[in-house]
Structures are given as C-alpha cells and as structure tokens.
Coordinates of C-alpha atoms in Angstrom, one line a residue:
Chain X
X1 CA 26.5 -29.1 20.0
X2 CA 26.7 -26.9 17.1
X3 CA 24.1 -25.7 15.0
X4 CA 24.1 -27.4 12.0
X5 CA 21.4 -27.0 9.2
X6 CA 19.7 -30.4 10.2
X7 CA 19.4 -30.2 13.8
X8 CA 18.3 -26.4 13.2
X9 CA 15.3 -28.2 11.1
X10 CA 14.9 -31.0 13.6
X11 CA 14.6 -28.7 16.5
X12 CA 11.9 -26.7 14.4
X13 CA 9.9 -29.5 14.1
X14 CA 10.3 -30.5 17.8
X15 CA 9.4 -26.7 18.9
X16 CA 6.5 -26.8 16.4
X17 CA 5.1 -30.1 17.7
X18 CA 5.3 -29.0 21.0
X19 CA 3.4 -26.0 21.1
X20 CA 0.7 -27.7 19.1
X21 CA 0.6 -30.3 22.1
X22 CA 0.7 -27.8 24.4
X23 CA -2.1 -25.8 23.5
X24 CA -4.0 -28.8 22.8
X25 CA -3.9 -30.9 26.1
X26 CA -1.5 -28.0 28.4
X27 CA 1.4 -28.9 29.9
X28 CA 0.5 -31.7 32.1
X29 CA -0.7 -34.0 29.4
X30 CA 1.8 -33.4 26.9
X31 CA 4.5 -35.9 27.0
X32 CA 8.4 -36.1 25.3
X33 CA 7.2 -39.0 23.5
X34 CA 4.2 -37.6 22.0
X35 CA 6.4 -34.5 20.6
X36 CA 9.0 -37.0 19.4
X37 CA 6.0 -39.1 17.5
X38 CA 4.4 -35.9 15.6
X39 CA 7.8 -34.3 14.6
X40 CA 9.3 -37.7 13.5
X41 CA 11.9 -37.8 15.7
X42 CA 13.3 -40.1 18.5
X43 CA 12.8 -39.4 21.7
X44 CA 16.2 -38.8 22.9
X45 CA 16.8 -36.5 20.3
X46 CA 14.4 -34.2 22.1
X47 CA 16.0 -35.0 25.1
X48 CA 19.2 -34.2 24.1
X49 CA 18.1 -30.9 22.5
X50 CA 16.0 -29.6 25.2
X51 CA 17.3 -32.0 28.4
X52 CA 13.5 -32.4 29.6
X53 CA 9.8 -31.5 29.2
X54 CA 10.3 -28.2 31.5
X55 CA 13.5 -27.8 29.1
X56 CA 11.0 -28.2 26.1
X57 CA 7.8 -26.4 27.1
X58 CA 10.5 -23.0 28.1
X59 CA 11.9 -23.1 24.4
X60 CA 8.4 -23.0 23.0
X61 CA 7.0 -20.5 24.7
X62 CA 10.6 -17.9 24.1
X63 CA 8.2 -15.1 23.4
X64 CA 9.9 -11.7 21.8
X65 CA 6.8 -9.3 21.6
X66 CA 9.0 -7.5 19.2
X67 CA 8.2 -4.1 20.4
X68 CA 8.3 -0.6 18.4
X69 CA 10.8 1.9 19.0
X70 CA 8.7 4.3 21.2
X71 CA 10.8 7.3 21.0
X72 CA 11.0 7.9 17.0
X73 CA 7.0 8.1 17.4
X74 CA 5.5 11.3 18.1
X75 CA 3.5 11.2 21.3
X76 CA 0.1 11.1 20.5
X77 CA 0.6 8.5 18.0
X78 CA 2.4 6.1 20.4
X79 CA -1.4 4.2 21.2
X80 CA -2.0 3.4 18.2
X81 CA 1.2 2.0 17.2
X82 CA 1.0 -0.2 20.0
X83 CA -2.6 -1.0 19.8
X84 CA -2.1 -1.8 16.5
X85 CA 0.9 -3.7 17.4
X86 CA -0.3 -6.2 20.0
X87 CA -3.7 -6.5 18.4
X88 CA -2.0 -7.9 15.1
X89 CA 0.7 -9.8 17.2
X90 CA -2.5 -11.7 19.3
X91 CA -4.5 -12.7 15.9
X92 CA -1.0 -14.2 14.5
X93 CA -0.3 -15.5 18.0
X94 CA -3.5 -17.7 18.6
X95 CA -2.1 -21.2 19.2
X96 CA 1.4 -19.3 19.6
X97 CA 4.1 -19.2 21.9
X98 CA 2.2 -16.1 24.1
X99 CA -1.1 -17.7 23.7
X100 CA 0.1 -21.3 25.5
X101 CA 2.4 -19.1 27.5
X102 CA -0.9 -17.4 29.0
X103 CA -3.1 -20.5 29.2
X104 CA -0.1 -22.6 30.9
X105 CA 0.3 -19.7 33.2
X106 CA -3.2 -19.4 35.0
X107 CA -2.4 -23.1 36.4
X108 CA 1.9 -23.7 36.8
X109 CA 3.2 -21.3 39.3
X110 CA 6.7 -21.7 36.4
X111 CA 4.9 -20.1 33.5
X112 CA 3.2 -17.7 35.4
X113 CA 6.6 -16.7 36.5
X114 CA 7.6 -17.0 32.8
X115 CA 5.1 -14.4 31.8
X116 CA 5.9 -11.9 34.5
X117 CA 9.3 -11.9 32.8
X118 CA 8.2 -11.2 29.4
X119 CA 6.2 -8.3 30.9
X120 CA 8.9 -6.8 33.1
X121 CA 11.8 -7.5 30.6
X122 CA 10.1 -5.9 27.3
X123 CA 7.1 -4.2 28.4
X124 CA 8.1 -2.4 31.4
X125 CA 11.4 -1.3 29.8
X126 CA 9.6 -0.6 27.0
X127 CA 7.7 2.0 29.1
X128 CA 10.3 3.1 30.9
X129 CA 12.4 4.2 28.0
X130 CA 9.2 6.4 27.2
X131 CA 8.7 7.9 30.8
X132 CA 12.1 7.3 32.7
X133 CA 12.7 4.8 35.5
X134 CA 10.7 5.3 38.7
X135 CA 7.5 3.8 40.3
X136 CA 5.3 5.8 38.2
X137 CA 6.8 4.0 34.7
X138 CA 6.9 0.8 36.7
X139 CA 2.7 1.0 37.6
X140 CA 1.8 2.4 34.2
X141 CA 3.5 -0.9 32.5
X142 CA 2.3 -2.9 34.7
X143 CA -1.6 -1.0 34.1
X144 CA -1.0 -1.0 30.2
X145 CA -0.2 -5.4 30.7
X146 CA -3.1 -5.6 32.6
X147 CA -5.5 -4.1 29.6
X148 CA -3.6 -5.9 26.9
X149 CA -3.9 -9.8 28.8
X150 CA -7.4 -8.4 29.6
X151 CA -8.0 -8.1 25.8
X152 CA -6.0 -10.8 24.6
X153 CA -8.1 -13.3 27.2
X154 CA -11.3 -11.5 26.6
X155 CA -11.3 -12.2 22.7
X156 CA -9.0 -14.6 22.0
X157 CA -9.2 -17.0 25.0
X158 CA -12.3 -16.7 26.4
X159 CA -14.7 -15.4 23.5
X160 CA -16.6 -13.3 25.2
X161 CA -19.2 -11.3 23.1
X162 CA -19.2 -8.5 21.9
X163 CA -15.0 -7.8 22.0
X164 CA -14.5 -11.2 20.4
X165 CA -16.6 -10.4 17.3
X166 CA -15.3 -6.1 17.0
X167 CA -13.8 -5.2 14.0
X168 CA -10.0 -5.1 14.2
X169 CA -9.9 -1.4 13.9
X170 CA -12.3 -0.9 16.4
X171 CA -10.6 -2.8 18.7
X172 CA -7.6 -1.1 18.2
X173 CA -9.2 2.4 18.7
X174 CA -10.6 0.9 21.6
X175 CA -7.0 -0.1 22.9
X176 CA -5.2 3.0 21.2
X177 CA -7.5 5.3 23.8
X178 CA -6.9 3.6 26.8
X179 CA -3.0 2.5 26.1
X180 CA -2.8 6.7 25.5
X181 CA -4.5 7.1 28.5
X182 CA -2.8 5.0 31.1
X183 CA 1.0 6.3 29.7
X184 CA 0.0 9.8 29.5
X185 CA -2.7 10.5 32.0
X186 CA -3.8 11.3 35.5
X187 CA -2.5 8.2 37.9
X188 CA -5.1 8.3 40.7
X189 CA -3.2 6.6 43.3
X190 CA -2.4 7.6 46.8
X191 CA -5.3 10.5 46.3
X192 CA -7.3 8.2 49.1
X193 CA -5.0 9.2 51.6
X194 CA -4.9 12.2 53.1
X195 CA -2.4 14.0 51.2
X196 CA -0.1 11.6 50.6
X197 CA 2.4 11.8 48.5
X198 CA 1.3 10.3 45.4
X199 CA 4.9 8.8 44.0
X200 CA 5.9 7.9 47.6
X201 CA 2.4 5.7 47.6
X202 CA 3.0 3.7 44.5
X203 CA 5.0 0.6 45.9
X204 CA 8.0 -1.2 44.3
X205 CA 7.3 -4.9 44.2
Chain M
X1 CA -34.3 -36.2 46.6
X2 CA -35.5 -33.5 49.6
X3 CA -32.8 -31.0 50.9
X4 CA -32.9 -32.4 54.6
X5 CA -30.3 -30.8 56.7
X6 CA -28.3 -34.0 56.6
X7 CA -28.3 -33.4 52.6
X8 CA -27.5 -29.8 53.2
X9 CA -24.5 -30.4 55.0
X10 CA -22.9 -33.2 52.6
X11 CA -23.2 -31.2 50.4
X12 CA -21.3 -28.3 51.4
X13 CA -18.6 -30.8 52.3
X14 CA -18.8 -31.7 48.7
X15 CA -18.4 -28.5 47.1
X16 CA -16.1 -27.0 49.7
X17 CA -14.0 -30.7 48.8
X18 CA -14.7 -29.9 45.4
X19 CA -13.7 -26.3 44.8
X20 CA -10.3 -27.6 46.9
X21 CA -9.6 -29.6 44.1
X22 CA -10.3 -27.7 41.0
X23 CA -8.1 -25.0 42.2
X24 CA -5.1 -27.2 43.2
X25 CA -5.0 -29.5 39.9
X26 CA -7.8 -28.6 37.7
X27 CA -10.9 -30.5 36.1
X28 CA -8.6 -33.0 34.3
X29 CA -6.2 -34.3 37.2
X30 CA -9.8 -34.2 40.1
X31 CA -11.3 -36.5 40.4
X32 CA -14.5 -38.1 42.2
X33 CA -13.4 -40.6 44.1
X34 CA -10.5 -37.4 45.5
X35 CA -13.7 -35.3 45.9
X36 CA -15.4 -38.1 48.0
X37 CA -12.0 -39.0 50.3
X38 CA -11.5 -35.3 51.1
X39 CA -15.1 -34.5 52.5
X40 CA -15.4 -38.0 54.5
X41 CA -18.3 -39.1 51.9
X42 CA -19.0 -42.1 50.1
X43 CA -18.1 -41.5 46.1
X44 CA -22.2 -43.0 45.5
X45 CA -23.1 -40.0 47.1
X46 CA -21.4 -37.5 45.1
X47 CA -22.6 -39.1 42.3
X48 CA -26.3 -39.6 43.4
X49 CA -26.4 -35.5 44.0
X50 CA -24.0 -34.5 41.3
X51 CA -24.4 -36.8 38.5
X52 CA -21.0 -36.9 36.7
X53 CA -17.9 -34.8 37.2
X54 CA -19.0 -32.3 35.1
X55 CA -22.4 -31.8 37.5
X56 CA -19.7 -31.8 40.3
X57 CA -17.7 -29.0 38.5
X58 CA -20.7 -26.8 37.4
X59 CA -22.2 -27.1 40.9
X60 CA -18.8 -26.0 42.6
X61 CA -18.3 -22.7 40.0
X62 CA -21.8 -21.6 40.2
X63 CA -20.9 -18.0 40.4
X64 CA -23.2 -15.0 41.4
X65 CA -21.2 -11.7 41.2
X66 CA -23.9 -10.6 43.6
X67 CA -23.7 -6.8 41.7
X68 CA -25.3 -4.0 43.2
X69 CA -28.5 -2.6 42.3
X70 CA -27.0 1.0 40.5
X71 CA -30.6 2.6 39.8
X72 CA -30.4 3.8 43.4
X73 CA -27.2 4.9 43.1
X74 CA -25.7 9.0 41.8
X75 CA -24.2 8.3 38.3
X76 CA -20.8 10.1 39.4
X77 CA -20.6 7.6 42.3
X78 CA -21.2 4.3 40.1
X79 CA -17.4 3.7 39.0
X80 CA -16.5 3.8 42.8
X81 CA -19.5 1.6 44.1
X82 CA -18.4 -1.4 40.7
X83 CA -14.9 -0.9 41.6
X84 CA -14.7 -1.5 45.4
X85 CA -17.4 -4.1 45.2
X86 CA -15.0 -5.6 42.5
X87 CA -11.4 -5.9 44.6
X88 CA -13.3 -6.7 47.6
X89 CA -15.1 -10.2 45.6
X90 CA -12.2 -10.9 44.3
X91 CA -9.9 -11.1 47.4
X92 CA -12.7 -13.0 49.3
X93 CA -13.1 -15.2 46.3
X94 CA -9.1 -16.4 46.1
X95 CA -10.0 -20.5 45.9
X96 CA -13.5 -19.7 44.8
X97 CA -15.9 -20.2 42.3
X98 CA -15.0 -17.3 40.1
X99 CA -11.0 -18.1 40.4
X100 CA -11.9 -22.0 39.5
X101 CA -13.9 -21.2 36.4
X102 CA -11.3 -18.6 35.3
X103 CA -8.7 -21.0 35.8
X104 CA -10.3 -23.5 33.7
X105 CA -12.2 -21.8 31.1
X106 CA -8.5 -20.7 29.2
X107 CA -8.4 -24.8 28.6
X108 CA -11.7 -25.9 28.6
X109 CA -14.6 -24.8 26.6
X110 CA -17.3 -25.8 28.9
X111 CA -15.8 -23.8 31.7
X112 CA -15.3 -20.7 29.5
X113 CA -19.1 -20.9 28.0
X114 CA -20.4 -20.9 31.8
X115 CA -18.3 -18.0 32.2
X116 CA -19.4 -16.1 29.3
X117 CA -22.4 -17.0 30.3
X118 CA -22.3 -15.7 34.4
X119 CA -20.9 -12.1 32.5
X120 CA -23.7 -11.9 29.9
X121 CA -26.2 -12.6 32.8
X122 CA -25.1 -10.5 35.2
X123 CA -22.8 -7.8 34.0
X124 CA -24.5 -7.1 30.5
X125 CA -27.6 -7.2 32.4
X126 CA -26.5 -4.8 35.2
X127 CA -25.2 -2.2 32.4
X128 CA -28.5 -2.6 30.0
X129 CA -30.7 -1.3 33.2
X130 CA -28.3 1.6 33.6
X131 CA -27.8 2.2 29.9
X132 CA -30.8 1.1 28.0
X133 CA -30.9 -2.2 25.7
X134 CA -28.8 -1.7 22.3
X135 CA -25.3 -2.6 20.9
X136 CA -23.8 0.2 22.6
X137 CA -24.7 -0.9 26.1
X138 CA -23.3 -4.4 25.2
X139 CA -19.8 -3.4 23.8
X140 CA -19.8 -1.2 27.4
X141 CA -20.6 -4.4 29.5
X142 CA -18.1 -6.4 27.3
X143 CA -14.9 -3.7 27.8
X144 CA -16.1 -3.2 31.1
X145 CA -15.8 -7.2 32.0
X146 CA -12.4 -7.0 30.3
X147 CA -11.0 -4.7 32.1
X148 CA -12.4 -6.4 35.4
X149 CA -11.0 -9.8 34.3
X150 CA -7.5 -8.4 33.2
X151 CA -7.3 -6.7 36.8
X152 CA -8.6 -10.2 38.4
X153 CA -6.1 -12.0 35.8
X154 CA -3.0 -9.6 36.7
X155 CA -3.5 -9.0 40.1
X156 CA -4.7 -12.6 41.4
X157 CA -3.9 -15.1 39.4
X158 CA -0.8 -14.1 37.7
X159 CA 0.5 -11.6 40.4
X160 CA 2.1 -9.5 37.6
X161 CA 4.1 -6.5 39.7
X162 CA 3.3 -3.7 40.8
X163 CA -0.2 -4.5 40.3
X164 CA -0.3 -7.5 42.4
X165 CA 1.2 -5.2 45.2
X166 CA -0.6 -2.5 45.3
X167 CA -3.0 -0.6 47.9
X168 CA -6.4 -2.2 47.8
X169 CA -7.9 1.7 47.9
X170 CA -5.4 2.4 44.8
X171 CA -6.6 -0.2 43.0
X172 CA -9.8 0.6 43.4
X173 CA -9.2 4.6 42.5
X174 CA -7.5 3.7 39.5
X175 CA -10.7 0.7 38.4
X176 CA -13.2 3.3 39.6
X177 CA -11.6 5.9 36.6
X178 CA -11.8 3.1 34.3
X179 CA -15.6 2.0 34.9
X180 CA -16.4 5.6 35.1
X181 CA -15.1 6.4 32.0
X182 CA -16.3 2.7 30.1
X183 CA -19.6 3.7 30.8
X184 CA -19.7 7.0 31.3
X185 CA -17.0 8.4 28.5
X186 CA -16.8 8.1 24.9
X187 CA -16.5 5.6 22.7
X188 CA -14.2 5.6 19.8
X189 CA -15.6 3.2 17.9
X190 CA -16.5 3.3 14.0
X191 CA -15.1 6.4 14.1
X192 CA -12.1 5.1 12.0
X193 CA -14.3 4.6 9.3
X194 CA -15.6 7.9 6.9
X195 CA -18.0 9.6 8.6
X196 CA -20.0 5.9 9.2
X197 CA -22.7 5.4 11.4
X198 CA -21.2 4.5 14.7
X199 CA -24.3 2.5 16.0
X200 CA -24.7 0.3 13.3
X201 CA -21.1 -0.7 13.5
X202 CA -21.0 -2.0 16.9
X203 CA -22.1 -5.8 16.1
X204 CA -24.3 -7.6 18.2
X205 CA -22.9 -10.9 18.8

C-alpha cells in the first residue's frame, strides 16, 4: 500500500499509542483494540498496517541506536563519545522503543531474541569495524552490551541508588572508563588454563 | 499459627509451586488458585499462610545473596572470591528467587523496590564493612551491583552472545577484574568538574 501523507500520520499515531501501552501494561495486556481506541483509529486499520499484535509490538520497538562513526575519533576519545552517546540516548529513550524493548525482553523469548539483534547487528559491528572481525571483537561487544544494559537497567529501570541519582557527567566518566577499558584493554580469558591459547579459548556462539 | 513439620512441608510445596509460576508467566498471569493446583493444596491454605498474592510473591523471592564474609579474606583475592561466588549463585539460581524478582521488577514497582532493597541490604552492606561508611563506598556497591546485574541480565536471562556462551572460569576472570578494580581502582568521578571536591559530589541517595 503506498505511503501516502495520511496513512504515514495514521501509522504514527498507531506506533505512538502502542509503545505507550506497551510500557504501561507489557506486551501481554496490551490489546489491538486498545491501540486502535487511543490513536483514534479503527481497529482494522491497525491490522491492516501492521497484520497483528506481534506485527505491531516489532514496529514499535525498530530500535536504530544511531551509532557514531568510530574510526574518525581518535582512540582515546572513542569512551566518551560513546558514553556520552548511550547515556543521552537512555534519558531520551525512557518509555522508548529500547526501553520497552528491554522490559518485554526479560519475559518473551521473541523480544529477547529482538534485542540480541540490535546488539549483534549495530553494536558488535560497530566494534568490529574498530578492532577487526574475530572472537576477540565479538567478546568485547558483547562485554561493552553487558555494562551499557547493566547501566541502562540499573538507573533507568530499576532505580537503584546511588547510579540512578549520579550526575549525568559522572555517569558518563564512569562509563567512558570502563567502555575504554573493555575495547582497549587486557581480555583475561583463557589465562585459567594452563597455557591456553587465549584467542583459541574465546568461543564463537 | 506453629511451624509443625506438616506446615513446613506445605509450605515448601507452596513456594517451590510458586516460584514455578512466577517464572513461567509472571505475577500478573499466576495466580492462587494455579499456585494451589500445582502443589496438591487447598487454595484456603495458601491464603491462610500467605495472605494475598502479593504475600505469596514476596515469600517466594525472598532472596539472601548469602555474600561472604571478606574481612577474613587478602584484599588482592576479594574480586576472585565476589566473582566465583557470583556465576556460581547465579547458575544454581536459574528459576529462583533472584531470576523471579529480576524478571518482574523491570514491570513492577513492588518487585523492583524489594530488589533495591535485598542490594542495599546486602551488597552496600558487604562493601561499607570492607570500605568504611560514606558516599564513596555507596557509589562502589552501586557500580559494583551493576555490573553484577548486567552480567546476570546478559548472560542468564537474555543469553546475549558470546557472553551467554562463555567458560564459567572466563567469566569469572574477566568479573573478578571488574570487582577488583570497582572497589579497588579509581574513581573518575567529579573529576569533570574544575578542580571540585570529588567527595562532596558523589550524592547520597
């Protein structure tokens, strides 16, 4: 069906409702209708737009963590552009695609598998355009994700004192420091084993 | 009502029924007549020891993190002692309390007080005898329970690769650095700021 201005407007709405439903009540509770009723729309319309409430709930949570350009950055200032970056993206993001995203994801095995995509399709290649392909870029994404959901549940989900109530620019010197940390330094895996070798240990999933 | 062995035993079956529950569809969707059905008990009885649902659910997430005492233990050996003790709760506690109340407390704001509340009690407490009271020991205990639910976020609930597949004894080499260095290491905070005190900027909460 082509795009026209209206239906761009229409599906706006919709997408708007949605995630305000879904962070509300979560996914199981949220129904078609309900969307349909707070955007002013009829129900089929939704239907038609997004064919059904998995349909609905994927469009709203279309997360772009609109990532920097790593390479134009000079080394050591790479963690604090990104610190800076995902700590500003989180305080815009509260009841935000990424925000219901994580939320949905600790309970429906779908957005859970949503979110690993986000993570392996912009953060990882993200990383890996920094450090080249291999295992070693592969772990250190996957280290840096943990930290930054760590964070982003830690303050912005779950409140917990004192990181919910640091200043922003503590928090991001906080994060700058360990995202430097975790692309640039030691990796100690595999130094349990008796000499292992240390890339051969770090396991493709 | 005295804890006969009779008692005892029901209400084992309860929790165990209980915890079954809250893992597979969450506080909203359980419910006690389930709870009852699943542990062979009548529903009067769950309510006569539980109360309400929300008894039922505080009862079945009443976590102890069971830390160990770190007085006794070298100061170089502390982020390896946190860290093992860490993975290995974690993978024993899959269905458990701690896994429930995460699960729910990124929907519901009962579940995530109760957990601030099991990390203020236990971890800020555990950090405050090895660090002395003041701001500075909090904001460790708070990064330091960040990092520990990122890696219990990452690894167990969301199974976000290559974290979720790697080496128990990697994962804990590579938590161990991190504790170590959250407690141990410096902490760049306030230091944005000109030349400001860096105490009186951490906040109490």
């Amino acid at each position: 069906m082509p795009f026209t201005n209206r239906s761009l407007a229409a599906r706006e709405a919709i997408l708007s409702a949605a995630r305000a439903r879904f962070t509300e009540q979560g996914y199981d509770r949220t129904t078609i209708r309900q969307v349909a009723t707070d955007a002013n729309i009829d129900p089929s319309m939704v239907m038609r737009y997004y064919g059904s409430k998995d349909g609905l709930f994927a469009a709203a949570v279309d997360v772009d963590l609109k990532l920097p350009e790593l390479g134009a950055i000079p080394r050591e200032e790479v963690g604090g552009v990104l610190a800076n970056h995902f700590v500003t993206m989180w305080r815009n993001d509260r009841n935000g695609p990424l925000s219901i995203l994580l939320r949905s994801a600790v309970t429906h095995e779908e957005a859970a598998e949503r979110l690993r995509a986000v993570f392996a399709d912009q953060v990882t290649v993200m990383v890996r355009r920094l450090l080249g392909d291999g295992a070693e870029a592969e772990l250190r994404a996957g280290l840096l994700s943990t930290h930054l959901l760590g964070i982003a549940l830690t303050r912005f989900i779950l409140a917990l004192p004192p990181v919910a109530s640091l200043d922003d620019e503590d928090l991001v010197a906080i994060t700058a420091e360990y995202v430097d940390r975790v692309l640039n330094g030691p990796l100690p895996v595999g130094t349990a084993a008796s000499g292992g070798g240390r890339e051969q240990r770090v396991r493709r999933s």
